[in-house]
């Protein structure tokens, strides 16, 4: 007889493994199936995020930032580094070890919460509202059943048409995180979050990086003022970004890649790179799930179709994370996973899409929550804006990183915070205060009246809130 569960989660990325833990906490007999393999063919739960996404990219961003600081920033602090060298092998091994610790952490959490883990591919066999049969194909094959299924099968990198990833010369995020020697000339197609983060890593390690972007504006989803400031800072660092390009033929040679494109001025260009990273977005992953076999509906873009509560068209089948609509972010996937487990338990799980923070972990970091100024203008909302530069922040001066600013947007009448945008040091950490404030529907004055530690970067947040009413104290 097949093993029976209350809840089976297919996919062990941030959406799936968190859903499984929450379901188990709520008293459900829960299983999670994940097929990701480590180098030894063993289980590596955590999905894209842990294995080839958030975690390894941040490990390399940190290491490469240390390297750049040792080479360029330490001298100002009176620290002389002689004979600075790069041991890329060690840097990559450290990154792999950080990933492994996270994989092991998830397996430990499964044990602690009594989630049964299956290493293999899960696919629908058949089912109805009472029970679904799921085939698990791993080292062995078996069928398990559950009343509730949560699909969290994530996403895959999108390739350019006719240019598949070979992960040697034409790289997705997977190859971009494992280049064995610093490429002299690195091309990046796509100036989104992943392209900018990966471009930053290899530029800091010595590559001459060119980023080619089809859109005419830099970071179109980011507040205009912040995006312009970021573009200025990146250009100063030596990152070359060309906007409005039309990519043509891409030809992989033996040791290099030739990219032909038409630039924004209409001129034909042909550039040879040692490696090419293609980061033009991601596509939902439903491969091998047998969605069609049980009539699980996909939308026109291939995402699993869900309602606002992550319910699919099949009774008691739910879907969360990158495989459904909404921002492809690990914390969005996690929030949906928790909400679905709570809904299965009859609770009122909730995800507030208006307060999901976004972060780009470049240097300086870019982080935001809520509406941009251009969105408020387009929506005809009357607003007040306040900005404060890190240049006027004591802690930023002490750190030696005074680039960027904090910007507040508040409703002109009620003063409710509508958006907060940061480009600058530790923006990823600073944005949390804004998320909390917006979740509690705070006004800019609420933040302006809260005592912030001195000296701290968070004082720039308070000062930007004060600036909404033109009463910054330090600028
Ligand atoms: C380079 C890079 C950097 C990123 N950085 C960030 C960041 O800093 N912050 C952030 O919020 N987001 C970041 N992201 C995005 C983030 O990784 C995703 O949003 C997140 O991983 C989505 O989680 P998920 O659980 O939906 O899917 P995934 O993490 O993709 O996990 C899906 C899992 O399901 C497994 N699976 C698929 N099909 C089956 C099946 N049939 N049976 C069994 N298992 C299956 C897969 O093997 C995988 O392990 C980054 C992404 C990339 C590529």
Coordinates of C-alpha atoms and ligand atoms in Angstrom, one line a residue:
X1 CA 0.0 0.0 0.0
X2 CA 1.3 3.5 -0.8
X3 CA 2.4 5.8 1.9
X4 CA -0.3 8.2 2.9
X5 CA 0.1 11.8 3.9
X6 CA -2.1 14.7 4.6
X7 CA 0.0 17.1 2.6
X8 CA 2.6 16.4 -0.1
X9 CA 4.7 19.3 -1.4
X10 CA 6.4 18.9 -4.8
X11 CA 9.5 21.0 -4.9
X12 CA 11.9 21.8 -2.0
X13 CA 12.9 25.4 -2.8
X14 CA 12.0 28.3 -0.5
X15 CA 8.3 28.0 -1.5
X16 CA 8.1 24.2 -1.0
X17 CA 10.3 23.5 2.0
X18 CA 8.8 26.4 4.0
X19 CA 5.2 25.2 3.1
X20 CA 6.2 21.7 4.2
X21 CA 7.6 22.9 7.6
X22 CA 4.5 25.1 8.2
X23 CA 2.1 22.3 7.3
X24 CA 4.0 20.0 9.7
X25 CA 3.9 22.6 12.5
X26 CA 0.1 22.8 12.0
X27 CA -0.1 19.1 12.7
X28 CA -0.3 17.6 9.2
X29 CA 1.5 14.5 8.3
X30 CA 3.6 16.1 5.5
X31 CA 6.0 15.0 2.8
X32 CA 8.3 17.1 0.6
X33 CA 9.7 15.8 -2.7
X34 CA 12.7 17.5 -4.3
X35 CA 14.8 16.3 -7.2
X36 CA 17.9 18.6 -6.9
X37 CA 21.1 16.7 -6.8
X38 CA 24.5 17.8 -5.4
X39 CA 27.8 16.9 -7.0
X40 CA 27.6 13.5 -5.4
X41 CA 24.1 12.8 -6.6
X42 CA 22.8 13.3 -3.1
X43 CA 19.9 15.5 -2.1
X44 CA 20.3 19.2 -2.2
X45 CA 17.0 20.8 -1.1
X46 CA 16.6 24.5 -1.2
X47 CA 15.9 24.8 -4.9
X48 CA 17.3 27.5 -7.2
X49 CA 17.6 29.9 -4.3
X50 CA 20.0 27.7 -2.3
X51 CA 21.8 25.9 -5.1
X52 CA 22.3 28.4 -7.9
X53 CA 20.5 31.6 -6.9
X54 CA 20.2 33.8 -3.8
X55 CA 22.7 32.0 -1.5
X56 CA 25.7 31.3 -3.8
X57 CA 25.4 34.7 -5.5
X58 CA 25.5 36.5 -2.2
X59 CA 28.5 34.4 -1.1
X60 CA 30.4 35.4 -4.3
X61 CA 29.2 39.0 -4.0
X62 CA 30.6 39.1 -0.4
X63 CA 33.9 37.5 -1.4
X64 CA 34.4 39.7 -4.5
X65 CA 33.6 42.8 -2.4
X66 CA 36.2 41.9 0.1
X67 CA 38.7 41.5 -2.7
X68 CA 37.8 44.8 -4.2
X69 CA 38.0 46.5 -0.8
X70 CA 41.4 45.0 -0.1
X71 CA 42.6 46.2 -3.5
X72 CA 41.1 49.7 -3.5
X73 CA 39.4 50.8 -0.3
X74 CA 41.6 49.6 2.5
X75 CA 44.4 52.0 1.7
X76 CA 42.2 55.0 2.6
X77 CA 41.8 53.3 6.1
X78 CA 45.6 53.1 6.4
X79 CA 45.7 49.4 5.8
X80 CA 48.3 48.5 3.3
X81 CA 47.9 45.2 1.5
X82 CA 51.0 44.0 -0.4
X83 CA 51.0 41.1 -2.8
X84 CA 47.2 40.9 -2.9
X85 CA 46.2 37.7 -4.8
X86 CA 43.1 36.0 -5.9
X87 CA 42.5 32.3 -5.1
X88 CA 39.4 31.8 -7.2
X89 CA 39.3 28.1 -6.5
X90 CA 39.1 28.8 -2.7
X91 CA 36.5 31.5 -3.3
X92 CA 34.3 29.0 -5.3
X93 CA 34.9 26.3 -2.8
X94 CA 33.8 28.6 0.0
X95 CA 30.6 29.4 -2.0
X96 CA 30.0 25.7 -2.5
X97 CA 30.4 25.1 1.2
X98 CA 27.9 27.9 2.1
X99 CA 25.4 26.2 -0.3
X100 CA 26.1 22.8 1.4
X101 CA 25.5 24.2 4.9
X102 CA 22.1 25.5 3.7
X103 CA 21.2 22.2 2.0
X104 CA 22.0 20.4 5.3
X105 CA 20.2 23.0 7.3
X106 CA 17.0 22.2 5.4
X107 CA 17.4 18.4 5.8
X108 CA 17.9 19.0 9.5
X109 CA 14.7 21.2 9.6
X110 CA 12.7 18.5 7.9
X111 CA 13.8 16.0 10.6
X112 CA 13.1 18.4 13.4
X113 CA 9.6 19.1 12.1
X114 CA 8.9 15.5 11.1
X115 CA 8.6 16.2 7.4
X116 CA 9.2 13.1 5.4
X117 CA 11.7 13.9 2.6
X118 CA 11.8 12.1 -0.8
X119 CA 14.7 12.7 -3.1
X120 CA 13.4 12.4 -6.7
X121 CA 10.9 13.7 -9.2
X122 CA 7.3 14.0 -8.2
X123 CA 4.6 13.7 -10.8
X124 CA 0.8 13.4 -10.7
X125 CA -0.6 10.0 -11.4
X126 CA -4.3 10.6 -10.8
X127 CA -6.7 11.9 -8.1
X128 CA -9.7 13.9 -6.9
X129 CA -10.7 16.1 -4.0
X130 CA -10.2 13.1 -1.6
X131 CA -6.8 11.9 -2.6
X132 CA -4.1 12.4 -5.2
X133 CA -1.5 9.8 -6.1
X134 CA 2.0 11.1 -6.7
X135 CA 4.7 9.1 -8.3
X136 CA 8.2 9.6 -6.8
X137 CA 11.0 8.7 -9.2
X138 CA 14.4 8.7 -7.5
X139 CA 16.9 6.0 -6.8
X140 CA 13.8 3.9 -6.4
X141 CA 10.3 4.5 -7.5
X142 CA 7.1 4.6 -5.4
X143 CA 3.7 6.1 -5.2
X144 CA 2.5 8.2 -2.3
X145 CA -0.9 9.7 -1.7
X146 CA -2.3 12.9 0.0
X147 CA -5.4 14.9 0.1
X148 CA -3.6 18.2 -0.3
X149 CA -0.8 18.8 -2.9
X150 CA 1.3 22.0 -2.9
X151 CA 3.2 22.4 -6.2
X152 CA 6.4 24.5 -5.8
X153 CA 8.4 23.4 -8.8
X154 CA 10.1 26.8 -9.3
X155 CA 11.5 28.2 -12.5
X156 CA 14.3 27.8 -15.1
X157 CA 16.6 30.3 -16.8
X158 CA 15.2 31.6 -20.1
X159 CA 17.6 31.0 -23.0
X160 CA 17.8 33.3 -26.1
X161 CA 16.0 31.6 -29.0
X162 CA 18.4 29.4 -30.9
X163 CA 21.1 29.9 -28.3
X164 CA 21.0 27.1 -25.7
X165 CA 23.1 27.4 -22.6
X166 CA 26.3 25.2 -22.8
X167 CA 27.4 26.5 -19.3
X168 CA 31.0 26.7 -20.7
X169 CA 30.8 29.8 -22.9
X170 CA 27.1 30.7 -22.9
X171 CA 26.1 30.7 -19.2
X172 CA 22.9 30.8 -17.3
X173 CA 23.1 31.7 -13.6
X174 CA 24.4 28.2 -12.9
X175 CA 27.5 28.6 -15.1
X176 CA 27.9 32.3 -14.0
X177 CA 28.4 31.1 -10.4
X178 CA 31.1 28.6 -11.3
X179 CA 33.5 30.2 -13.8
X180 CA 36.8 28.6 -13.2
X181 CA 39.1 31.5 -14.3
X182 CA 38.3 35.2 -14.4
X183 CA 37.3 36.0 -18.0
X184 CA 39.2 38.9 -19.4
X185 CA 36.1 40.0 -21.3
X186 CA 32.6 39.2 -20.1
X187 CA 29.4 39.9 -21.9
X188 CA 26.1 40.0 -20.0
X189 CA 22.8 40.0 -21.9
X190 CA 20.1 41.5 -19.6
X191 CA 20.6 44.3 -17.1
X192 CA 18.1 42.9 -14.5
X193 CA 18.9 41.9 -11.0
X194 CA 20.7 38.7 -11.9
X195 CA 22.8 40.3 -14.7
X196 CA 23.8 43.2 -12.6
X197 CA 24.7 41.0 -9.6
X198 CA 26.7 38.5 -11.7
X199 CA 28.3 41.3 -13.7
X200 CA 29.4 43.0 -10.4
X201 CA 31.0 39.8 -9.1
X202 CA 33.2 39.3 -12.1
X203 CA 34.0 43.0 -12.6
X204 CA 35.3 43.1 -9.0
X205 CA 37.4 40.1 -9.7
X206 CA 39.0 41.8 -12.7
X207 CA 36.8 41.2 -15.8
X208 CA 36.0 43.9 -18.3
X209 CA 32.2 43.6 -18.1
X210 CA 29.7 44.9 -20.7
X211 CA 26.0 44.6 -20.1
X212 CA 23.6 44.6 -23.1
X213 CA 20.0 45.5 -22.4
X214 CA 17.1 45.5 -24.8
X215 CA 15.0 48.0 -22.9
X216 CA 15.7 51.7 -23.4
X217 CA 15.7 52.5 -19.7
X218 CA 18.0 51.3 -17.0
X219 CA 16.2 49.3 -14.2
X220 CA 12.7 50.3 -15.4
X221 CA 11.0 48.8 -12.3
X222 CA 13.1 51.0 -10.0
X223 CA 12.2 54.5 -8.9
X224 CA 13.6 56.8 -11.7
X225 CA 15.7 59.0 -9.4
X226 CA 17.2 55.9 -7.7
X227 CA 17.9 54.1 -11.0
X228 CA 19.7 57.2 -12.4
X229 CA 21.8 57.5 -9.2
X230 CA 22.6 53.7 -9.5
X231 CA 23.5 54.0 -13.2
X232 CA 25.9 56.9 -12.3
X233 CA 27.6 54.9 -9.6
X234 CA 27.9 51.7 -11.6
X235 CA 29.4 53.6 -14.6
X236 CA 32.0 55.2 -12.2
X237 CA 32.9 51.6 -11.1
X238 CA 33.6 50.6 -14.7
X239 CA 30.5 48.6 -15.4
X240 CA 29.5 49.3 -19.0
X241 CA 25.8 49.2 -19.6
X242 CA 24.3 49.6 -23.2
X243 CA 20.6 50.2 -23.3
X244 CA 18.2 49.8 -26.2
X245 CA 20.2 47.2 -28.0
X246 CA 18.8 44.6 -30.4
X247 CA 20.6 41.3 -30.1
X248 CA 21.4 39.5 -33.3
X249 CA 23.5 36.4 -34.0
X250 CA 25.4 34.8 -31.2
X251 CA 28.2 32.4 -32.3
X252 CA 30.1 30.2 -29.9
X253 CA 33.7 29.6 -31.0
X254 CA 36.2 27.2 -29.4
X255 CA 37.1 29.6 -26.6
X256 CA 35.0 32.7 -27.1
X257 CA 31.6 33.9 -28.1
X258 CA 30.8 36.5 -30.7
X259 CA 27.7 38.7 -30.2
X260 CA 26.3 40.8 -33.0
X261 CA 23.8 43.5 -32.0
X262 CA 22.4 46.8 -33.1
X263 CA 23.0 49.6 -30.6
X264 CA 20.5 52.3 -29.6
X265 CA 21.9 54.6 -32.3
X266 CA 21.2 52.0 -34.9
X267 CA 24.8 51.0 -35.6
X268 CA 25.7 47.3 -36.1
X269 CA 28.2 46.0 -33.5
X270 CA 30.1 42.8 -33.3
X271 CA 31.9 42.0 -30.0
X272 CA 33.9 38.9 -28.9
X273 CA 33.7 37.9 -25.3
X274 CA 35.5 35.2 -23.4
X275 CA 32.2 34.2 -21.7
X276 CA 28.6 35.3 -22.1
X277 CA 26.0 35.4 -19.3
X278 CA 22.5 35.4 -20.6
X279 CA 20.1 36.7 -17.9
X280 CA 16.9 37.6 -19.7
X281 CA 14.4 36.2 -17.2
X282 CA 13.1 32.9 -16.0
X283 CA 10.3 30.6 -17.1
X284 CA 8.0 28.6 -14.9
X285 CA 9.0 25.0 -14.4
X286 CA 6.3 22.3 -14.8
X287 CA 8.5 19.7 -16.6
X288 CA 7.8 16.2 -15.6
X289 CA 4.9 17.1 -13.3
X290 CA 2.3 15.5 -15.6
X291 CA 0.1 18.6 -15.1
X292 CA -1.7 17.7 -18.4
X293 CA -2.4 14.2 -17.2
X294 CA -4.6 15.4 -14.3
X295 CA -5.9 18.5 -16.0
X296 CA -3.9 21.0 -13.9
X297 CA -4.4 24.3 -15.7
X298 CA -1.5 26.5 -16.9
X299 CA -1.9 30.0 -18.0
X300 CA -0.9 31.3 -21.5
X301 CA 2.7 32.0 -20.2
X302 CA 3.1 28.5 -18.8
X303 CA 2.6 29.4 -15.1
X304 CA 0.3 27.2 -13.1
X305 CA -2.9 29.2 -13.0
X306 CA -3.9 30.1 -9.5
X307 CA -6.3 32.5 -7.8
X308 CA -5.4 35.1 -5.1
X309 CA -5.2 32.3 -2.5
X310 CA -2.8 30.1 -4.6
X311 CA -5.7 27.6 -5.4
X312 CA -5.4 25.9 -8.8
X313 CA -8.3 24.6 -10.8
X314 CA -8.0 21.2 -9.1
X315 CA -9.6 20.8 -5.7
X316 CA -7.0 20.7 -2.9
X317 CA -4.1 21.3 -5.3
X318 CA -2.3 24.5 -4.6
X319 CA 0.8 26.2 -6.2
X320 CA 3.3 28.7 -4.9
X321 CA 6.5 30.5 -5.7
X322 CA 8.1 31.1 -9.1
X323 CA 5.8 28.6 -10.8
X324 CA 2.9 31.0 -10.3
X325 CA 2.2 34.7 -11.1
X326 CA 3.9 37.5 -9.2
X327 CA 7.5 38.5 -8.5
X328 CA 10.1 35.7 -8.7
X329 CA 11.5 36.2 -5.3
X330 CA 12.4 33.7 -2.6
X331 CA 10.6 35.6 0.2
X332 CA 7.4 35.9 -1.9
X333 CA 7.6 32.1 -2.4
X334 CA 8.0 31.5 1.3
X335 CA 5.1 33.8 2.2
X336 CA 2.9 32.0 -0.2
X337 CA 4.0 28.6 1.2
X338 CA 3.1 29.6 4.8
X339 CA -0.2 31.1 3.7
X340 CA -1.2 28.0 1.8
X341 CA -0.3 25.7 4.7
X342 CA -2.4 27.9 7.0
X343 CA -5.3 27.9 4.5
X344 CA -5.3 24.1 4.4
X345 CA -5.6 24.3 8.2
X346 CA -8.6 26.5 7.9
X347 CA -6.7 29.6 8.9
X348 CA -6.6 33.0 7.1
X349 CA -3.1 32.9 5.5
X350 CA -2.3 36.2 3.9
X351 CA 0.3 37.7 1.6
X352 CA 0.5 41.4 1.2
X353 CA 1.9 42.0 -2.3
X354 CA 2.1 45.8 -1.7
X355 CA 4.8 45.3 0.9
X356 CA 7.1 42.8 -0.7
X357 CA 10.6 44.2 -0.6
X358 CA 12.9 44.1 -3.6
X359 CA 16.7 44.1 -3.4
X360 CA 19.5 44.2 -5.8
X361 CA 22.7 43.2 -4.1
X362 CA 25.1 45.3 -6.1
X363 CA 27.4 47.8 -4.4
X364 CA 25.8 50.1 -3.5
X365 CA 22.8 48.0 -2.9
X366 CA 19.4 49.0 -4.2
X367 CA 16.2 48.2 -2.2
X368 CA 12.7 49.3 -2.4
X369 CA 9.1 48.7 -1.2
X370 CA 5.8 50.1 -2.4
X371 CA 5.2 52.6 -5.3
X372 CA 7.8 54.4 -7.3
X373 CA 7.5 58.1 -8.0
X374 CA 6.7 57.4 -11.7
X375 CA 3.9 54.9 -10.7
X376 CA 2.3 57.5 -8.3
X377 CA 2.4 60.1 -11.1
X378 CA 0.8 57.6 -13.6
X379 CA -1.9 56.8 -11.0
X380 CA -2.6 60.5 -10.4
X381 CA -1.8 60.1 -6.7
X382 CA -0.9 63.4 -4.9
X383 CA 2.3 62.7 -3.0
X384 CA 5.2 64.3 -1.1
X385 CA 8.8 63.2 -1.5
X386 CA 11.7 63.4 0.9
X387 CA 15.3 62.3 0.2
X388 CA 18.4 62.2 2.3
X389 CA 21.9 61.4 1.0
X390 CA 24.3 59.0 2.7
X391 CA 26.9 61.7 2.1
X392 CA 25.4 63.5 5.1
X393 CA 25.3 60.4 7.4
X394 CA 28.0 60.1 10.0
X395 CA 28.1 56.3 10.0
X396 CA 28.3 56.2 6.2
X397 CA 31.3 58.5 6.4
X398 CA 32.9 56.3 9.0
X399 CA 32.3 53.2 6.9
X400 CA 33.8 55.0 3.9
X401 CA 30.7 54.4 1.8
X402 CA 28.7 57.6 1.3
X403 CA 27.1 56.7 -2.1
X404 CA 23.4 56.9 -2.6
X405 CA 20.3 58.1 -0.7
X406 CA 17.1 57.1 1.0
X407 CA 13.9 58.4 -0.5
X408 CA 10.4 58.5 1.0
X409 CA 7.2 58.9 -0.9
X410 CA 4.1 59.7 1.3
X411 CA 0.5 60.6 0.6
X412 CA 0.1 64.4 0.2
X413 CA -3.0 64.4 2.4
X414 CA -2.6 61.6 5.0
X415 CA 1.2 61.4 5.1
X416 CA 0.9 57.5 4.8
X417 CA 4.1 56.0 3.4
X418 CA 3.5 54.9 -0.2
X419 CA 7.0 53.8 -1.1
X420 CA 10.6 53.8 0.2
X421 CA 13.6 53.6 -2.1
X422 CA 17.2 53.2 -1.2
X423 CA 20.4 53.1 -3.1
X424 CA 23.4 52.9 -0.8
X425 CA 25.2 50.8 1.8
X426 CA 23.2 48.0 3.4
X427 CA 20.1 49.0 1.7
X428 CA 19.0 45.3 1.9
X429 CA 18.9 45.6 5.7
X430 CA 17.6 49.2 5.9
X431 CA 14.5 48.4 3.8
X432 CA 13.0 46.2 6.6
X433 CA 12.1 49.3 8.6
X434 CA 10.2 50.6 5.7
X435 CA 8.4 47.3 5.1
X436 CA 7.3 47.2 8.8
X437 CA 6.2 50.8 8.6
X438 CA 4.1 50.2 5.5
X439 CA 2.7 46.9 6.9
X440 CA 1.4 49.0 9.8
X441 CA 0.3 51.8 7.5
X442 CA 2.6 54.2 9.2
X443 CA 3.0 57.9 8.2
X444 CA 6.3 59.4 7.3
X445 CA 6.0 61.4 10.5
X446 CA 5.8 58.1 12.5
X447 CA 9.3 57.2 11.3
X448 CA 10.5 60.8 11.7
X449 CA 9.5 60.7 15.4
X450 CA 11.1 57.4 16.2
X451 CA 14.5 57.5 18.0
X452 CA 17.1 55.9 15.7
X453 CA 20.5 54.8 17.1
X454 CA 23.4 57.2 16.4
X455 CA 25.6 56.8 14.5
X456 CA 23.8 54.4 12.2
X457 CA 22.8 54.2 8.5
X458 CA 19.2 54.0 9.7
X459 CA 19.4 57.7 10.7
X460 CA 19.3 58.3 6.9
X461 CA 15.9 56.6 6.9
X462 CA 14.6 58.9 9.7
X463 CA 16.1 61.9 8.0
X464 CA 14.5 61.1 4.6
X465 CA 11.1 60.7 6.5
X466 CA 11.8 64.2 8.0
X467 CA 12.6 65.5 4.6
X468 CA 9.0 64.7 3.5
X469 CA 8.0 67.8 5.5
X470 CA 11.2 69.6 4.6
X471 CA 12.7 69.4 8.0
X472 CA 15.8 67.2 7.8
X473 CA 18.1 68.1 10.6
X474 CA 21.4 67.1 9.1
X475 CA 21.1 68.2 5.5
Ligands
LIG1 C1 21.2 34.1 -9.6 C2 20.0 34.2 -8.9 C3 19.9 35.1 -7.8 C4 18.8 35.2 -7.0 N1 18.8 36.0 -5.9 C5 17.7 36.2 -5.2 C6 17.7 37.0 -4.1 O1 18.8 37.6 -3.7 N2 16.6 37.2 -3.4 C7 15.4 36.6 -3.8 O2 14.4 36.8 -3.1 N3 15.3 35.9 -4.9 C8 16.5 35.6 -5.6 N4 16.4 34.8 -6.7 C9 15.1 34.2 -7.1 C10 14.8 33.0 -6.2 O3 15.9 32.1 -6.3 C11 13.5 32.3 -6.6 O4 12.5 33.3 -6.6 C12 13.2 31.2 -5.6 O5 14.1 30.2 -5.6 C13 11.8 30.6 -6.0 O6 11.5 29.6 -5.1 P1 10.6 28.4 -5.5 O7 10.5 27.5 -4.2 O8 9.4 28.8 -6.1 O9 11.4 27.6 -6.6 P2 12.9 27.0 -6.7 O10 13.8 27.6 -5.8 O11 13.2 27.0 -8.2 O12 12.7 25.5 -6.2 C14 12.0 24.5 -7.0 C15 12.5 23.2 -6.6 O13 11.6 22.2 -7.1 C16 12.4 21.1 -7.6 N5 11.5 20.5 -8.6 C17 11.0 21.0 -9.8 N6 10.1 20.1 -10.3 C18 10.1 19.0 -9.5 C19 9.4 17.8 -9.5 N7 8.6 17.5 -10.5 N8 9.7 16.9 -8.5 C20 10.5 17.2 -7.5 N9 11.2 18.3 -7.4 C21 11.0 19.2 -8.4 C22 13.6 21.8 -8.2 O14 14.6 20.9 -8.4 C23 13.9 22.8 -7.1 O15 14.7 22.3 -6.2 C24 17.6 34.6 -7.4 C25 17.6 33.8 -8.6 C26 18.8 33.6 -9.3 C27 18.7 32.7 -10.4

